[in-house]
Amino acid sequence: MSSNAKSADALHRETLAVRLATERSQYGENSEALFLTSGYVQPSAEDSARRFAGEDDGYTYGRSGNPTVTSFEMRLAAMEGAEACMATASGMAAVMLMCFSLLKAGDHVIISQSMFGSTLKLIGSEFGRFGVETSVVPQTDLAAWRAAMRPTTRLLFAETPTNPLGEVCDIQALADLAHNAGALLAVDNCFATPVLQRPIALGADIVMHSGTKYLDGQGRVMAGALCAREAMVHEKFLPVQKNSGMVLSPFNAWVVLKGLETLDLRMKAQSAQTLALAHWLEAHPAVGRVYYPGLASHPQHELAMRQMNGIGGAVLSFDVKAASPEQARQRAFHVLDALQVLSLCTNLGDTKTLCTHPASTSHGKLSEAQRQAAGIGQGLIRVAVGLEHLDDIRSDLDRGLSSL
Ligand SMILES: *Cc1c(COP(=O)(O)O)cnc(C)c1O
C-alpha cells in the first residue's frame, strides 16, 4: 500500500484505483515506479534461504514476482472486491493458468457456446487432449447449464456480457448451481470490468480478465489476471505460475496499473456514448436489429441492469438491413470501408472506436449454419465505442449507412 493511503478498508474503490500500490521506494516517487529487473539482490544468505523456502515473501526472481506486478495485482483485487489477484501475460494466459491449476483428467467443465473463441478452443480442444471433459451450453439457458451438471463437474466458466451480441447470464444463479454441486464458478469480466460488475459479490469464485482490453484502455499492451480467494491464488495459481512462466512483464503491468486509474471514468463515459449510439442506430432506416444490454429491447435488459450497475457497457452490434446474406455482407463491408475516423480493428476496450465484421473475423471459422445458430449474420457490425465526440462517431457510421 502506498504510504499516503492509510487503510485500504476505509477507502472507496475509486480512491484505491488511484492509490493502492506497493510501498514507495526510498526516492519518494509519486507515480508508481517501474521495476525492470529479472533478479533481486538478497539481503543475506539466511534471508535468501527463507525466501526460497516460502517463509518470507521477499522477491527472488522475475518469474515468481515483481513489485510493479504486485501493485497491479493489489489494485485490481481491491477493485474486484477479491482477496487476491495473480497477473498473467495475457487474458488467454489467465484462462490457461486457471484450468491448469484447477483441473485434472476426468474433471468436467461447463462453458457457454458464446464464450471468447480462444477460450472455447483452449478448454474444449486442448484440455480435451489431457482428459478434461467439456459441455458447451447456450449462454442464457440456465436449465441447460443445470442439465449439463455431472458428478465430476469441477468448474462452470461464464462470460457476460458476450461478444458480439451482448448476451447476459445470471451470475448469482450460476454460482448457486456450481456451489450446490461442490463446483467453482469463474467469470470472464472483460466486457463489464469491475466498474460495472463485480462477480465475486454475486457469488463467483474466480474473476478472469484480459487486461488487454478496458484495464489498459488505450490499446497498448497485452495483460491478464485472475482474482480469487487468497488460498486459491497462493496454493493453486502461484505454484503453477512460478513453474510455467506465463508471467506479466513489469512494463505491461505498469501500463495497466496506470490504466486502472482512469477505468471508472472511461467505462462510464464510453458506456454513455454507446447507449446514445444504440438509440440512434435503432432509429436508422438502414439498420435492422441493434444488440446492446443497455437497450430496453435487449432480451436480458432487466438482468443486465441489475447485475451491471445500471450500465450496459461500451460494446454494441447491429445488423444492416439486407435481402440476402450476400447482400448483407456486401453492405456491412460498404459501411466499414466508408469509415474515415473510426478504426477497422478486431480489438476492443480502446479510447479509439473500433469496428469489426464478426462473421468474417472473430467468427469466420464457423460454418454458415453455426453462425446462423449463434445469431451472427453477414450483416452484423460490432462497434466497441471509444471517446471520440459522439457526433463524429455517428457521422462516420452514417457515411456508409446512408449511402447503401
Ligand atoms: C480478448 C479477450 C480474451 C483474451 O484476452 P487476450 O488478452 O487477448 O489473451 C478473453 N476473453 C474476452 C472476453 C476477450 O475479449
Coordinates of C-alpha atoms and ligand atoms in Angstrom, one line a residue:
M1 CA 0.0 0.0 0.0
S2 CA 1.3 3.4 -0.9
S3 CA 2.4 5.2 2.3
N4 CA -0.2 8.0 1.9
A5 CA -3.2 5.7 1.6
K6 CA -3.7 4.7 5.3
S7 CA -6.1 1.8 5.3
A8 CA -7.5 0.0 2.2
D9 CA -10.7 -0.9 4.1
A10 CA -11.6 2.7 4.9
L11 CA -11.3 3.9 1.3
H12 CA -13.6 3.9 -1.7
R13 CA -13.0 1.9 -4.8
E14 CA -12.3 5.0 -6.9
T15 CA -9.6 6.0 -4.4
L16 CA -8.0 2.6 -4.3
A17 CA -7.9 2.7 -8.1
V18 CA -5.5 5.6 -8.0
R19 CA -3.7 5.0 -4.7
L20 CA -3.3 1.3 -3.9
A21 CA 0.2 0.0 -4.7
T22 CA 3.3 -1.4 -3.0
E23 CA 5.4 1.0 -0.8
R24 CA 7.2 3.9 -2.4
S25 CA 10.9 3.4 -2.9
Q26 CA 13.4 5.5 -0.9
Y27 CA 13.2 8.2 -3.6
G28 CA 9.6 9.1 -2.8
E29 CA 8.3 8.9 -6.4
N30 CA 4.6 10.0 -6.6
S31 CA 3.8 7.9 -9.8
E32 CA 4.4 4.2 -9.1
A33 CA 7.9 3.0 -10.0
L34 CA 8.5 0.6 -12.9
F35 CA 10.9 -2.1 -11.7
L36 CA 12.5 -3.6 -14.8
T37 CA 14.6 -6.3 -13.2
S38 CA 14.7 -10.1 -13.6
G39 CA 16.7 -10.8 -10.4
Y40 CA 16.8 -9.4 -6.8
V41 CA 19.8 -8.9 -4.6
Q42 CA 19.3 -10.8 -1.4
P43 CA 20.0 -9.1 2.0
S44 CA 21.7 -12.2 3.3
A45 CA 22.1 -15.9 2.6
E46 CA 19.8 -16.6 5.5
D47 CA 17.1 -14.3 4.1
S48 CA 17.6 -15.9 0.7
A49 CA 17.1 -19.3 2.1
R50 CA 13.9 -18.2 3.9
R51 CA 12.5 -16.7 0.7
F52 CA 13.2 -19.8 -1.3
A53 CA 11.6 -21.9 1.4
G54 CA 8.5 -19.7 1.2
E55 CA 8.8 -18.4 4.8
D56 CA 9.4 -14.8 3.7
D57 CA 7.7 -13.2 0.8
G58 CA 10.6 -11.1 -0.4
Y59 CA 11.3 -11.1 -4.1
T60 CA 13.8 -13.6 -5.6
Y61 CA 13.4 -13.9 -9.4
G62 CA 11.1 -12.3 -12.0
R63 CA 9.1 -15.5 -12.7
S64 CA 7.8 -15.6 -9.1
G65 CA 7.2 -11.9 -8.5
N66 CA 7.9 -8.2 -9.2
P67 CA 6.9 -5.2 -7.2
T68 CA 5.3 -3.4 -10.2
V69 CA 3.3 -6.5 -11.0
T70 CA 2.3 -6.8 -7.3
S71 CA 1.0 -3.2 -7.4
F72 CA -1.3 -4.1 -10.3
E73 CA -2.5 -7.2 -8.6
M74 CA -3.3 -5.4 -5.3
R75 CA -5.1 -2.7 -7.2
L76 CA -7.2 -5.0 -9.4
A77 CA -8.0 -7.3 -6.4
A78 CA -9.3 -4.3 -4.4
M79 CA -11.4 -3.0 -7.4
E80 CA -12.9 -6.5 -7.9
G81 CA -13.5 -7.0 -4.1
A82 CA -11.3 -10.1 -4.2
E83 CA -8.9 -11.2 -1.5
A84 CA -6.0 -11.7 -4.0
C85 CA -5.1 -11.5 -7.7
M86 CA -2.5 -13.1 -9.9
A87 CA -1.4 -11.2 -13.1
T88 CA -0.7 -13.1 -16.3
A89 CA 0.9 -12.4 -19.7
S90 CA -2.5 -12.1 -21.4
G91 CA -6.1 -12.9 -21.0
M92 CA -5.6 -16.4 -22.5
A93 CA -2.7 -17.0 -20.2
A94 CA -5.1 -16.3 -17.3
V95 CA -7.5 -18.9 -18.7
M96 CA -4.6 -21.3 -19.2
L97 CA -3.4 -20.8 -15.6
M98 CA -6.8 -21.2 -14.1
C99 CA -7.5 -24.5 -16.0
F100 CA -4.0 -25.9 -15.5
S101 CA -4.2 -25.1 -11.7
L102 CA -7.6 -26.4 -11.0
L103 CA -8.3 -29.3 -13.4
K104 CA -7.1 -32.8 -13.9
A105 CA -8.0 -35.7 -16.2
G106 CA -11.6 -36.8 -15.6
D107 CA -12.8 -33.4 -14.5
H108 CA -15.8 -31.9 -16.3
V109 CA -16.2 -28.2 -17.2
I110 CA -19.3 -26.4 -18.4
I111 CA -18.9 -23.3 -20.7
S112 CA -21.2 -21.3 -22.8
Q113 CA -21.2 -21.6 -26.6
S114 CA -20.9 -17.8 -26.8
M115 CA -17.6 -17.6 -25.0
F116 CA -14.5 -15.9 -26.5
G117 CA -13.3 -18.2 -29.4
S118 CA -9.9 -19.0 -28.0
T119 CA -11.4 -19.9 -24.6
L120 CA -13.7 -22.4 -26.3
K121 CA -10.8 -23.9 -28.2
L122 CA -8.3 -24.0 -25.3
I123 CA -10.7 -25.7 -22.9
G124 CA -12.8 -27.7 -25.4
S125 CA -10.0 -29.0 -27.6
E126 CA -6.6 -28.6 -26.0
F127 CA -7.6 -29.6 -22.5
G128 CA -9.6 -32.4 -24.0
R129 CA -6.3 -34.0 -25.1
F130 CA -5.5 -34.4 -21.4
G131 CA -8.8 -35.9 -20.4
V132 CA -10.7 -32.9 -19.3
E133 CA -14.3 -33.2 -20.4
T134 CA -16.3 -30.1 -21.5
S135 CA -20.0 -29.4 -22.1
V136 CA -20.9 -26.4 -24.2
V137 CA -24.3 -24.9 -23.4
P138 CA -26.4 -21.9 -24.6
Q139 CA -25.3 -18.8 -22.7
T140 CA -28.7 -17.7 -21.4
D141 CA -30.4 -21.0 -20.8
L142 CA -30.0 -21.7 -17.1
A143 CA -31.8 -25.1 -17.4
A144 CA -29.2 -26.2 -20.0
W145 CA -26.4 -25.3 -17.5
R146 CA -28.2 -27.3 -14.8
A147 CA -28.8 -30.3 -17.1
A148 CA -25.1 -30.4 -18.1
M149 CA -24.0 -30.9 -14.4
R150 CA -22.3 -34.2 -13.7
P151 CA -20.8 -35.7 -10.5
T152 CA -17.4 -34.8 -11.9
T153 CA -18.2 -31.2 -12.7
R154 CA -15.5 -29.1 -11.2
L155 CA -15.8 -25.7 -13.0
L156 CA -18.5 -23.5 -14.6
F157 CA -17.0 -20.8 -16.7
A158 CA -19.2 -17.9 -17.9
E159 CA -18.5 -14.7 -19.8
T160 CA -21.1 -11.9 -19.5
P161 CA -21.9 -9.9 -21.5
T162 CA -20.6 -11.8 -24.5
N163 CA -19.1 -10.8 -27.8
P164 CA -20.6 -9.6 -30.1
L165 CA -24.3 -9.9 -29.2
G166 CA -24.0 -8.9 -25.5
E167 CA -25.8 -11.9 -24.2
V168 CA -26.0 -11.8 -20.4
C169 CA -26.1 -14.7 -17.9
D170 CA -27.2 -14.6 -14.3
I171 CA -24.0 -14.8 -12.2
Q172 CA -25.8 -15.4 -8.9
A173 CA -27.9 -18.3 -10.3
L174 CA -24.8 -19.9 -11.9
A175 CA -22.9 -19.5 -8.6
D176 CA -25.7 -21.3 -6.7
L177 CA -25.7 -24.0 -9.3
A178 CA -22.0 -24.6 -9.0
H179 CA -21.8 -24.4 -5.3
N180 CA -24.7 -26.8 -4.7
A181 CA -22.6 -29.4 -6.6
G182 CA -19.3 -28.5 -4.9
A183 CA -18.0 -26.9 -8.2
L184 CA -16.5 -23.5 -8.8
L185 CA -17.8 -20.6 -10.9
A186 CA -15.4 -18.5 -12.9
V187 CA -16.5 -15.3 -14.7
D188 CA -14.7 -13.6 -17.6
N189 CA -15.3 -9.9 -16.6
C190 CA -13.6 -8.4 -19.6
F191 CA -16.6 -6.6 -21.1
A192 CA -18.1 -5.2 -17.9
T193 CA -15.0 -4.6 -15.8
P194 CA -15.3 -4.1 -12.0
V195 CA -16.8 -0.6 -12.7
L196 CA -20.0 -2.2 -14.0
Q197 CA -20.0 -5.7 -12.5
R198 CA -18.3 -7.4 -9.5
P199 CA -18.8 -11.1 -9.9
I200 CA -17.3 -12.1 -6.5
A201 CA -20.0 -10.1 -4.7
L202 CA -22.5 -12.1 -6.8
G203 CA -21.0 -15.4 -5.7
A204 CA -18.4 -16.2 -8.3
D205 CA -15.1 -17.8 -7.1
I206 CA -12.8 -16.5 -9.8
V207 CA -12.8 -13.4 -11.9
M208 CA -10.8 -13.7 -15.1
H209 CA -9.6 -10.6 -17.0
S210 CA -8.0 -9.7 -20.3
G211 CA -6.1 -6.6 -19.2
T212 CA -5.5 -6.0 -22.9
K213 CA -9.0 -4.5 -23.1
Y214 CA -10.5 -1.9 -20.8
L215 CA -8.0 -2.2 -17.9
D216 CA -5.3 -0.8 -20.2
G217 CA -8.0 1.0 -22.0
Q218 CA -5.7 2.5 -24.7
G219 CA -4.8 -0.5 -26.8
R220 CA -1.2 -0.6 -25.8
V221 CA -0.2 -3.9 -24.1
M222 CA -1.3 -7.5 -23.6
A223 CA -2.1 -8.4 -20.0
G224 CA -4.4 -10.8 -18.0
A225 CA -5.3 -11.6 -14.4
L226 CA -7.2 -14.0 -12.1
C227 CA -8.9 -12.6 -9.0
A228 CA -9.9 -15.1 -6.3
R229 CA -9.6 -16.1 -2.6
E230 CA -6.1 -15.7 -1.1
A231 CA -5.8 -19.5 -0.5
M232 CA -6.6 -20.3 -4.2
V233 CA -4.2 -17.7 -5.5
H234 CA -1.3 -18.8 -3.3
E235 CA -1.9 -22.6 -3.1
K236 CA -3.2 -23.3 -6.7
F237 CA -2.2 -20.5 -9.0
L238 CA 1.1 -19.4 -7.7
P239 CA 2.9 -22.7 -7.9
V240 CA 1.8 -23.3 -11.5
Q241 CA 2.6 -19.7 -12.4
K242 CA 6.1 -19.9 -10.9
N243 CA 6.9 -23.1 -12.8
S244 CA 5.2 -22.3 -16.1
G245 CA 6.3 -18.7 -16.7
M246 CA 3.1 -17.1 -18.1
V247 CA 4.0 -14.0 -16.1
L248 CA 3.1 -10.4 -16.9
S249 CA 6.0 -8.3 -17.8
P250 CA 6.7 -5.4 -15.4
F251 CA 6.4 -2.9 -18.1
N252 CA 3.0 -4.1 -19.2
A253 CA 1.9 -4.3 -15.5
W254 CA 2.9 -0.7 -15.1
V255 CA 0.9 0.4 -18.2
V256 CA -2.2 -1.5 -17.0
L257 CA -1.7 -0.2 -13.4
K258 CA -1.9 3.3 -14.7
G259 CA -4.8 2.4 -16.9
L260 CA -6.8 1.3 -13.8
E261 CA -6.6 4.9 -12.5
T262 CA -9.0 6.1 -15.3
L263 CA -11.1 2.9 -15.7
D264 CA -14.1 4.3 -13.8
L265 CA -14.2 7.5 -15.8
R266 CA -13.6 5.7 -19.1
M267 CA -16.2 3.0 -18.6
K268 CA -18.9 5.4 -17.6
A269 CA -18.1 7.8 -20.4
Q270 CA -17.8 5.2 -23.1
S271 CA -20.9 3.4 -21.9
A272 CA -22.9 6.6 -22.1
Q273 CA -21.8 7.2 -25.6
T274 CA -22.7 3.6 -26.5
L275 CA -26.2 3.9 -25.2
A276 CA -26.7 7.1 -27.2
L277 CA -25.3 5.5 -30.3
A278 CA -27.6 2.4 -29.8
H279 CA -30.7 4.7 -29.7
W280 CA -29.5 6.5 -32.9
L281 CA -28.9 3.1 -34.7
E282 CA -32.3 1.7 -33.6
A283 CA -34.0 4.7 -35.4
H284 CA -31.8 4.5 -38.5
P285 CA -33.7 3.3 -41.6
A286 CA -30.7 1.2 -42.9
V287 CA -30.3 -0.6 -39.6
G288 CA -32.1 -3.8 -38.6
R289 CA -31.7 -5.1 -35.1
V290 CA -29.4 -3.4 -32.5
Y291 CA -27.8 -5.6 -29.8
Y292 CA -26.9 -3.8 -26.6
P293 CA -27.7 -4.8 -23.0
G294 CA -28.5 -1.2 -22.2
L295 CA -31.5 -1.1 -24.6
A296 CA -35.0 -2.0 -23.3
S297 CA -35.3 -4.2 -26.5
H298 CA -32.4 -6.4 -25.3
P299 CA -33.8 -9.8 -24.1
Q300 CA -31.8 -9.7 -20.8
H301 CA -32.1 -6.0 -20.3
E302 CA -33.5 -6.2 -16.8
L303 CA -31.0 -8.8 -15.6
A304 CA -28.2 -6.8 -17.2
M305 CA -29.2 -3.5 -15.5
R306 CA -29.5 -5.3 -12.1
Q307 CA -26.1 -7.1 -12.5
M308 CA -24.2 -4.3 -14.2
N309 CA -24.7 -1.3 -12.0
G310 CA -27.4 0.0 -14.4
I311 CA -24.9 0.5 -17.2
G312 CA -24.8 -1.5 -20.5
G313 CA -21.1 -1.4 -21.3
A314 CA -19.3 0.1 -24.3
V315 CA -19.8 -2.6 -27.0
L316 CA -22.8 -2.8 -29.3
S317 CA -23.6 -4.7 -32.5
F318 CA -26.1 -4.0 -35.2
D319 CA -27.4 -5.6 -38.4
V320 CA -27.6 -3.7 -41.6
K321 CA -30.8 -4.3 -43.4
A322 CA -30.5 -6.6 -46.5
A323 CA -32.5 -9.0 -48.6
S324 CA -29.9 -11.9 -48.6
P325 CA -26.7 -13.0 -46.7
E326 CA -24.7 -12.0 -49.8
Q327 CA -26.2 -8.5 -49.9
A328 CA -25.8 -8.2 -46.1
R329 CA -22.1 -9.0 -46.3
Q330 CA -21.6 -6.6 -49.1
R331 CA -23.5 -3.8 -47.3
A332 CA -21.6 -4.4 -44.0
F333 CA -18.3 -4.2 -45.9
H334 CA -19.5 -1.0 -47.6
V335 CA -20.2 0.6 -44.1
L336 CA -16.8 -0.5 -42.8
D337 CA -14.9 0.6 -45.9
A338 CA -16.6 4.1 -45.7
L339 CA -15.1 4.8 -42.3
Q340 CA -12.7 7.7 -42.2
V341 CA -12.3 8.3 -38.5
L342 CA -13.1 5.1 -36.7
S343 CA -10.8 2.1 -36.9
L344 CA -11.5 -1.2 -38.7
C345 CA -9.8 -3.3 -35.9
T346 CA -10.5 -6.5 -34.2
N347 CA -9.9 -5.4 -30.6
L348 CA -12.0 -3.6 -28.0
G349 CA -11.6 -1.6 -24.9
D350 CA -9.7 1.3 -26.5
T351 CA -10.3 5.0 -26.3
K352 CA -10.5 4.8 -30.1
T353 CA -13.7 3.4 -31.5
L354 CA -13.1 0.0 -33.2
C355 CA -15.4 -1.6 -35.7
T356 CA -15.4 -5.2 -36.9
H357 CA -17.3 -7.7 -39.1
P358 CA -17.6 -10.7 -36.8
A359 CA -18.8 -13.1 -39.5
S360 CA -15.5 -12.8 -41.4
T361 CA -13.1 -12.3 -38.5
S362 CA -13.7 -13.5 -34.9
H363 CA -16.4 -15.9 -36.0
G364 CA -15.0 -16.5 -39.5
K365 CA -14.0 -20.2 -38.8
L366 CA -17.6 -21.2 -38.0
S367 CA -19.7 -22.8 -40.7
E368 CA -22.6 -20.7 -42.0
A369 CA -25.0 -22.9 -40.1
Q370 CA -23.1 -22.5 -36.8
R371 CA -23.0 -18.7 -37.4
Q372 CA -26.8 -18.7 -38.0
A373 CA -27.3 -20.7 -34.8
A374 CA -25.1 -18.2 -32.9
G375 CA -27.1 -15.3 -34.4
I376 CA -24.1 -13.8 -36.1
G377 CA -25.3 -12.8 -39.6
Q378 CA -23.3 -11.5 -42.5
G379 CA -24.8 -8.0 -41.9
L380 CA -23.6 -7.8 -38.3
I381 CA -21.2 -5.0 -37.4
R382 CA -19.7 -4.7 -33.9
V383 CA -18.7 -1.3 -32.5
A384 CA -16.5 -1.0 -29.4
V385 CA -17.2 2.6 -28.7
G386 CA -14.4 4.9 -27.6
L387 CA -14.0 8.5 -26.6
E388 CA -14.3 10.5 -29.9
H389 CA -17.2 13.0 -29.9
L390 CA -20.5 11.2 -30.4
D391 CA -21.4 13.4 -33.4
D392 CA -18.2 12.2 -35.2
I393 CA -18.8 8.5 -34.4
R394 CA -22.4 8.8 -35.7
S395 CA -21.4 10.7 -38.9
D396 CA -18.6 8.3 -39.7
L397 CA -21.0 5.3 -39.5
D398 CA -23.7 7.2 -41.3
R399 CA -21.4 7.8 -44.3
G400 CA -21.8 4.2 -45.3
L401 CA -25.2 3.6 -43.8
S402 CA -26.9 6.4 -45.7
S403 CA -25.3 5.5 -49.0
L404 CA -26.4 1.9 -49.2
Ligands
LIG1 C1 -9.6 -10.5 -25.6 C2 -10.4 -11.4 -24.7 C3 -9.9 -12.5 -24.1 C4 -8.4 -12.9 -24.3 O1 -7.6 -12.0 -23.8 P1 -6.1 -11.7 -24.5 O2 -5.5 -10.7 -23.6 O3 -6.3 -11.3 -25.9 O4 -5.4 -13.0 -24.4 C5 -10.7 -13.3 -23.3 N1 -12.0 -13.0 -23.1 C6 -12.6 -11.9 -23.7 C7 -14.0 -11.7 -23.5 C8 -11.8 -11.1 -24.5 O5 -12.4 -10.1 -25.1

